[in-house]
Amino acid sequence: MKTIVNWDIPLLKQMLKKYLLVVVFTSCIVTLLGVLVVSKLEKPTYSSNVQLSQNDNNVAQLPSYSQFMQTDDFQQTLRAKITKSKWKNDKYSVALDYANDSVFFTISAQSTDPAFSQFVANQAMLIFTKSMGNYLSGVNISVVSKPKLNNVPNNQNFLKPAIVFFVLSIVVFSICAFLFELFVGRVNDKDYMLRTYNLTSLGELDIEKTTR
């Protein structure tokens, strides 16, 4: 017996009605479980901030401040300070943020240890205030507030992993549904009835679609 499958629009609509809810529901469950696993494995991070001021009201210099913190000289000096501390192998990030119409700007440090974040922010502040004048003339900045110990973790953003888990789940389960519809419950060859039901094959019948 041969089965002819025509992949037309009605058949695709039938597959959508049959498997769409199952695929979406299963993908949502997998996404939820994936996000829960990521939340357990990913350590919370803590930030410590230093607020500074550009005293000449020259906000045009602020982008140069941010560029300076990305230079090898600044990063290597900061790394050397950290290497001499008890957190020498810990990971961290440091950045400078500012608003276009304000003379105030912030140096922030982030890590999985609140005390380490405070240490990095403080060292970044000291290096910045000491060395910035060597790279840019006329620098006039002052520290408004020094870094403090912050024991409140940053908000974790699970949107990206959730999207990844959901898209991958949709693709995988859609392929599984397609293969299930294509192969399961269909007669694949003339010996199928003999192998499955121990029935002798009496012949083959071609099934074709006719239009009246």
CSV table of C-alpha atoms in Angstrom, one decimal:
chain,number,residue,atom,x,y,z
A,1,MET,CA,0.0,0.0,0.0
A,2,LYS,CA,1.4,3.4,-1.0
A,3,THR,CA,0.3,6.7,0.7
A,4,ILE,CA,0.6,9.9,-1.3
A,5,VAL,CA,0.8,13.0,0.9
A,6,ASN,CA,0.2,16.3,-0.7
A,7,TRP,CA,1.6,19.2,1.4
A,8,ASP,CA,-1.0,21.7,0.6
A,9,ILE,CA,-2.5,24.6,2.6
A,10,PRO,CA,-5.5,22.6,4.0
A,11,LEU,CA,-3.1,19.9,5.3
A,12,LEU,CA,-0.8,22.6,6.9
A,13,LYS,CA,-3.9,24.1,8.5
A,14,GLN,CA,-4.8,20.7,9.9
A,15,MET,CA,-1.4,20.3,11.4
A,16,LEU,CA,-1.5,23.8,13.0
A,17,LYS,CA,-4.9,23.0,14.6
A,18,LYS,CA,-3.6,19.6,15.8
A,19,TYR,CA,-0.2,20.6,17.2
A,20,LEU,CA,0.0,24.4,17.7
A,21,LEU,CA,-1.3,24.5,21.2
A,22,VAL,CA,0.7,21.5,22.2
A,23,VAL,CA,3.9,23.0,20.8
A,24,VAL,CA,3.4,26.4,22.3
A,25,PHE,CA,2.4,25.0,25.7
A,26,THR,CA,5.3,22.7,25.8
A,27,SER,CA,7.7,25.4,24.7
A,28,CYS,CA,6.4,27.7,27.5
A,29,ILE,CA,7.1,25.0,30.1
A,30,VAL,CA,10.6,24.4,28.8
A,31,THR,CA,11.2,28.2,28.7
A,32,LEU,CA,10.1,28.5,32.3
A,33,LEU,CA,12.3,25.6,33.5
A,34,GLY,CA,15.2,27.0,31.5
A,35,VAL,CA,14.9,30.5,33.1
A,36,LEU,CA,14.6,28.9,36.5
A,37,VAL,CA,17.9,26.9,35.9
A,38,VAL,CA,19.6,30.1,34.7
A,39,SER,CA,18.5,32.0,37.7
A,40,LYS,CA,19.9,29.4,40.0
A,41,LEU,CA,23.2,29.1,38.2
A,42,GLU,CA,23.8,32.8,37.6
A,43,LYS,CA,25.2,34.6,40.6
A,44,PRO,CA,23.6,38.0,41.5
A,45,THR,CA,25.7,41.1,40.9
A,46,TYR,CA,26.2,44.2,43.0
A,47,SER,CA,27.1,47.8,41.9
A,48,SER,CA,29.0,50.5,43.7
A,49,ASN,CA,28.9,54.1,42.3
A,50,VAL,CA,31.0,57.2,42.5
A,51,GLN,CA,29.4,60.5,41.5
A,52,LEU,CA,31.7,63.2,40.1
A,53,SER,CA,31.2,66.7,38.7
A,54,GLN,CA,32.7,68.6,35.8
A,55,ASN,CA,33.3,72.0,37.4
A,56,ASP,CA,33.8,74.1,34.3
A,57,ASN,CA,30.3,73.3,32.9
A,58,ASN,CA,32.1,71.9,29.9
A,59,VAL,CA,29.9,68.9,29.2
A,60,ALA,CA,31.6,68.4,25.8
A,61,GLN,CA,34.5,66.7,27.7
A,62,LEU,CA,32.4,63.9,29.2
A,63,PRO,CA,32.7,61.6,26.2
A,64,SER,CA,36.5,62.0,26.4
A,65,TYR,CA,36.3,60.9,30.1
A,66,SER,CA,34.5,57.7,29.0
A,67,GLN,CA,37.0,57.0,26.3
A,68,PHE,CA,39.9,57.5,28.7
A,69,MET,CA,38.5,54.7,31.0
A,70,GLN,CA,38.6,52.4,28.0
A,71,THR,CA,42.2,53.0,27.3
A,72,ASP,CA,44.8,50.3,28.0
A,73,ASP,CA,46.6,52.5,30.4
A,74,PHE,CA,43.6,53.0,32.6
A,75,GLN,CA,42.6,49.3,32.4
A,76,GLN,CA,46.1,48.0,33.1
A,77,THR,CA,46.6,50.4,36.1
A,78,LEU,CA,43.2,49.3,37.6
A,79,ARG,CA,44.0,45.6,37.0
A,80,ALA,CA,47.4,46.1,38.7
A,81,LYS,CA,45.7,47.5,41.8
A,82,ILE,CA,43.2,44.6,41.9
A,83,THR,CA,45.9,42.0,41.4
A,84,LYS,CA,47.5,43.2,44.6
A,85,SER,CA,44.3,42.9,46.5
A,86,LYS,CA,42.6,39.8,47.9
A,87,TRP,CA,40.2,39.8,45.0
A,88,LYS,CA,43.0,39.4,42.4
A,89,ASN,CA,41.2,36.7,40.3
A,90,ASP,CA,37.6,38.0,40.6
A,91,LYS,CA,35.7,39.2,37.6
A,92,TYR,CA,34.4,42.8,37.4
A,93,SER,CA,33.2,45.5,35.1
A,94,VAL,CA,33.6,49.3,35.3
A,95,ALA,CA,31.9,52.0,33.3
A,96,LEU,CA,31.3,55.7,33.2
A,97,ASP,CA,27.8,57.1,32.6
A,98,TYR,CA,26.6,60.6,32.0
A,99,ALA,CA,23.7,62.7,30.7
A,100,ASN,CA,24.2,65.0,27.8
A,101,ASP,CA,22.9,68.1,29.5
A,102,SER,CA,24.4,67.6,33.0
A,103,VAL,CA,27.9,68.2,34.4
A,104,PHE,CA,27.5,65.2,36.8
A,105,PHE,CA,28.7,61.8,35.8
A,106,THR,CA,29.1,58.4,37.5
A,107,ILE,CA,31.7,55.8,37.6
A,108,SER,CA,30.2,52.4,38.5
A,109,ALA,CA,31.8,49.1,39.2
A,110,GLN,CA,30.0,45.8,39.2
A,111,SER,CA,30.8,42.3,40.4
A,112,THR,CA,29.3,39.3,42.3
A,113,ASP,CA,30.8,40.6,45.6
A,114,PRO,CA,29.5,43.9,47.0
A,115,ALA,CA,32.8,44.7,48.9
A,116,PHE,CA,34.8,44.0,45.7
A,117,SER,CA,32.5,46.3,43.7
A,118,GLN,CA,33.1,49.1,46.3
A,119,PHE,CA,36.9,48.4,46.1
A,120,VAL,CA,36.9,48.6,42.3
A,121,ALA,CA,34.8,51.8,42.2
A,122,ASN,CA,37.2,53.4,44.7
A,123,GLN,CA,40.3,52.5,42.8
A,124,ALA,CA,38.8,53.6,39.5
A,125,MET,CA,37.9,56.9,41.1
A,126,LEU,CA,41.5,57.4,42.4
A,127,ILE,CA,43.1,56.5,39.0
A,128,PHE,CA,40.6,58.7,37.1
A,129,THR,CA,41.1,61.8,39.2
A,130,LYS,CA,44.9,61.4,39.3
A,131,SER,CA,45.5,60.6,35.7
A,132,MET,CA,42.8,62.3,33.6
A,133,GLY,CA,44.7,65.6,33.6
A,134,ASN,CA,47.7,63.9,31.9
A,135,TYR,CA,45.5,63.1,28.8
A,136,LEU,CA,43.2,66.1,28.6
A,137,SER,CA,44.2,69.7,29.4
A,138,GLY,CA,42.0,71.9,31.5
A,139,VAL,CA,40.4,69.1,33.4
A,140,ASN,CA,38.6,70.4,36.5
A,141,ILE,CA,36.6,67.7,38.3
A,142,SER,CA,35.6,67.0,41.8
A,143,VAL,CA,34.2,64.0,43.7
A,144,VAL,CA,30.6,64.5,44.8
A,145,SER,CA,30.1,61.2,46.6
A,146,LYS,CA,32.5,58.3,47.2
A,147,PRO,CA,31.6,54.6,46.6
A,148,LYS,CA,29.5,52.9,49.3
A,149,LEU,CA,29.0,49.2,50.2
A,150,ASN,CA,25.8,48.1,48.4
A,151,ASN,CA,24.3,44.8,49.6
A,152,VAL,CA,21.2,45.1,47.4
A,153,PRO,CA,21.7,42.9,44.3
A,154,ASN,CA,21.1,44.3,40.8
A,155,ASN,CA,17.9,43.3,39.0
A,156,GLN,CA,18.6,40.3,36.8
A,157,ASN,CA,17.4,40.4,33.3
A,158,PHE,CA,16.2,37.0,32.0
A,159,LEU,CA,14.5,38.3,28.9
A,160,LYS,CA,17.3,37.2,26.5
A,161,PRO,CA,17.6,33.6,27.8
A,162,ALA,CA,13.8,33.3,27.9
A,163,ILE,CA,13.6,34.3,24.2
A,164,VAL,CA,16.4,31.9,23.3
A,165,PHE,CA,14.8,29.0,25.2
A,166,PHE,CA,11.3,29.7,23.6
A,167,VAL,CA,12.6,30.0,20.0
A,168,LEU,CA,14.7,26.9,20.3
A,169,SER,CA,11.8,25.0,21.9
A,170,ILE,CA,9.3,26.1,19.2
A,171,VAL,CA,11.8,24.9,16.4
A,172,VAL,CA,12.5,21.6,18.1
A,173,PHE,CA,9.0,20.7,18.9
A,174,SER,CA,7.7,21.8,15.5
A,175,ILE,CA,10.2,19.5,13.8
A,176,CYS,CA,9.1,16.7,16.2
A,177,ALA,CA,5.4,17.3,15.4
A,178,PHE,CA,6.2,17.3,11.6
A,179,LEU,CA,8.1,14.0,11.8
A,180,PHE,CA,5.3,12.5,14.0
A,181,GLU,CA,2.7,13.5,11.5
A,182,LEU,CA,4.8,12.3,8.6
A,183,PHE,CA,5.9,8.8,9.9
A,184,VAL,CA,3.8,7.7,12.9
A,185,GLY,CA,0.8,5.6,12.0
A,186,ARG,CA,1.5,5.5,8.3
A,187,VAL,CA,2.2,2.4,6.2
A,188,ASN,CA,5.8,2.7,5.1
A,189,ASP,CA,6.3,-0.4,2.9
A,190,LYS,CA,4.5,-3.6,1.7
A,191,ASP,CA,5.8,-5.6,4.7
A,192,TYR,CA,4.4,-3.3,7.3
A,193,MET,CA,1.2,-5.3,8.0
A,194,LEU,CA,3.1,-8.5,8.2
A,195,ARG,CA,5.7,-7.1,10.7
A,196,THR,CA,3.1,-5.3,12.8
A,197,TYR,CA,-0.1,-7.4,12.7
A,198,ASN,CA,1.2,-10.7,11.2
A,199,LEU,CA,-1.2,-10.2,8.3
A,200,THR,CA,-0.1,-11.4,4.8
A,201,SER,CA,0.0,-8.8,2.2
A,202,LEU,CA,-2.7,-9.3,-0.4
A,203,GLY,CA,-1.5,-6.7,-2.7
A,204,GLU,CA,-0.9,-3.0,-3.2
A,205,LEU,CA,-3.4,-0.2,-3.8
A,206,ASP,CA,-2.5,3.2,-5.1
A,207,ILE,CA,-4.4,6.1,-3.5
A,208,GLU,CA,-4.7,9.1,-5.7
A,209,LYS,CA,-6.7,12.3,-5.3
A,210,THR,CA,-9.2,12.9,-8.1
A,211,THR,CA,-11.2,16.0,-8.9
A,212,ARG,CA,-14.8,15.8,-10.0
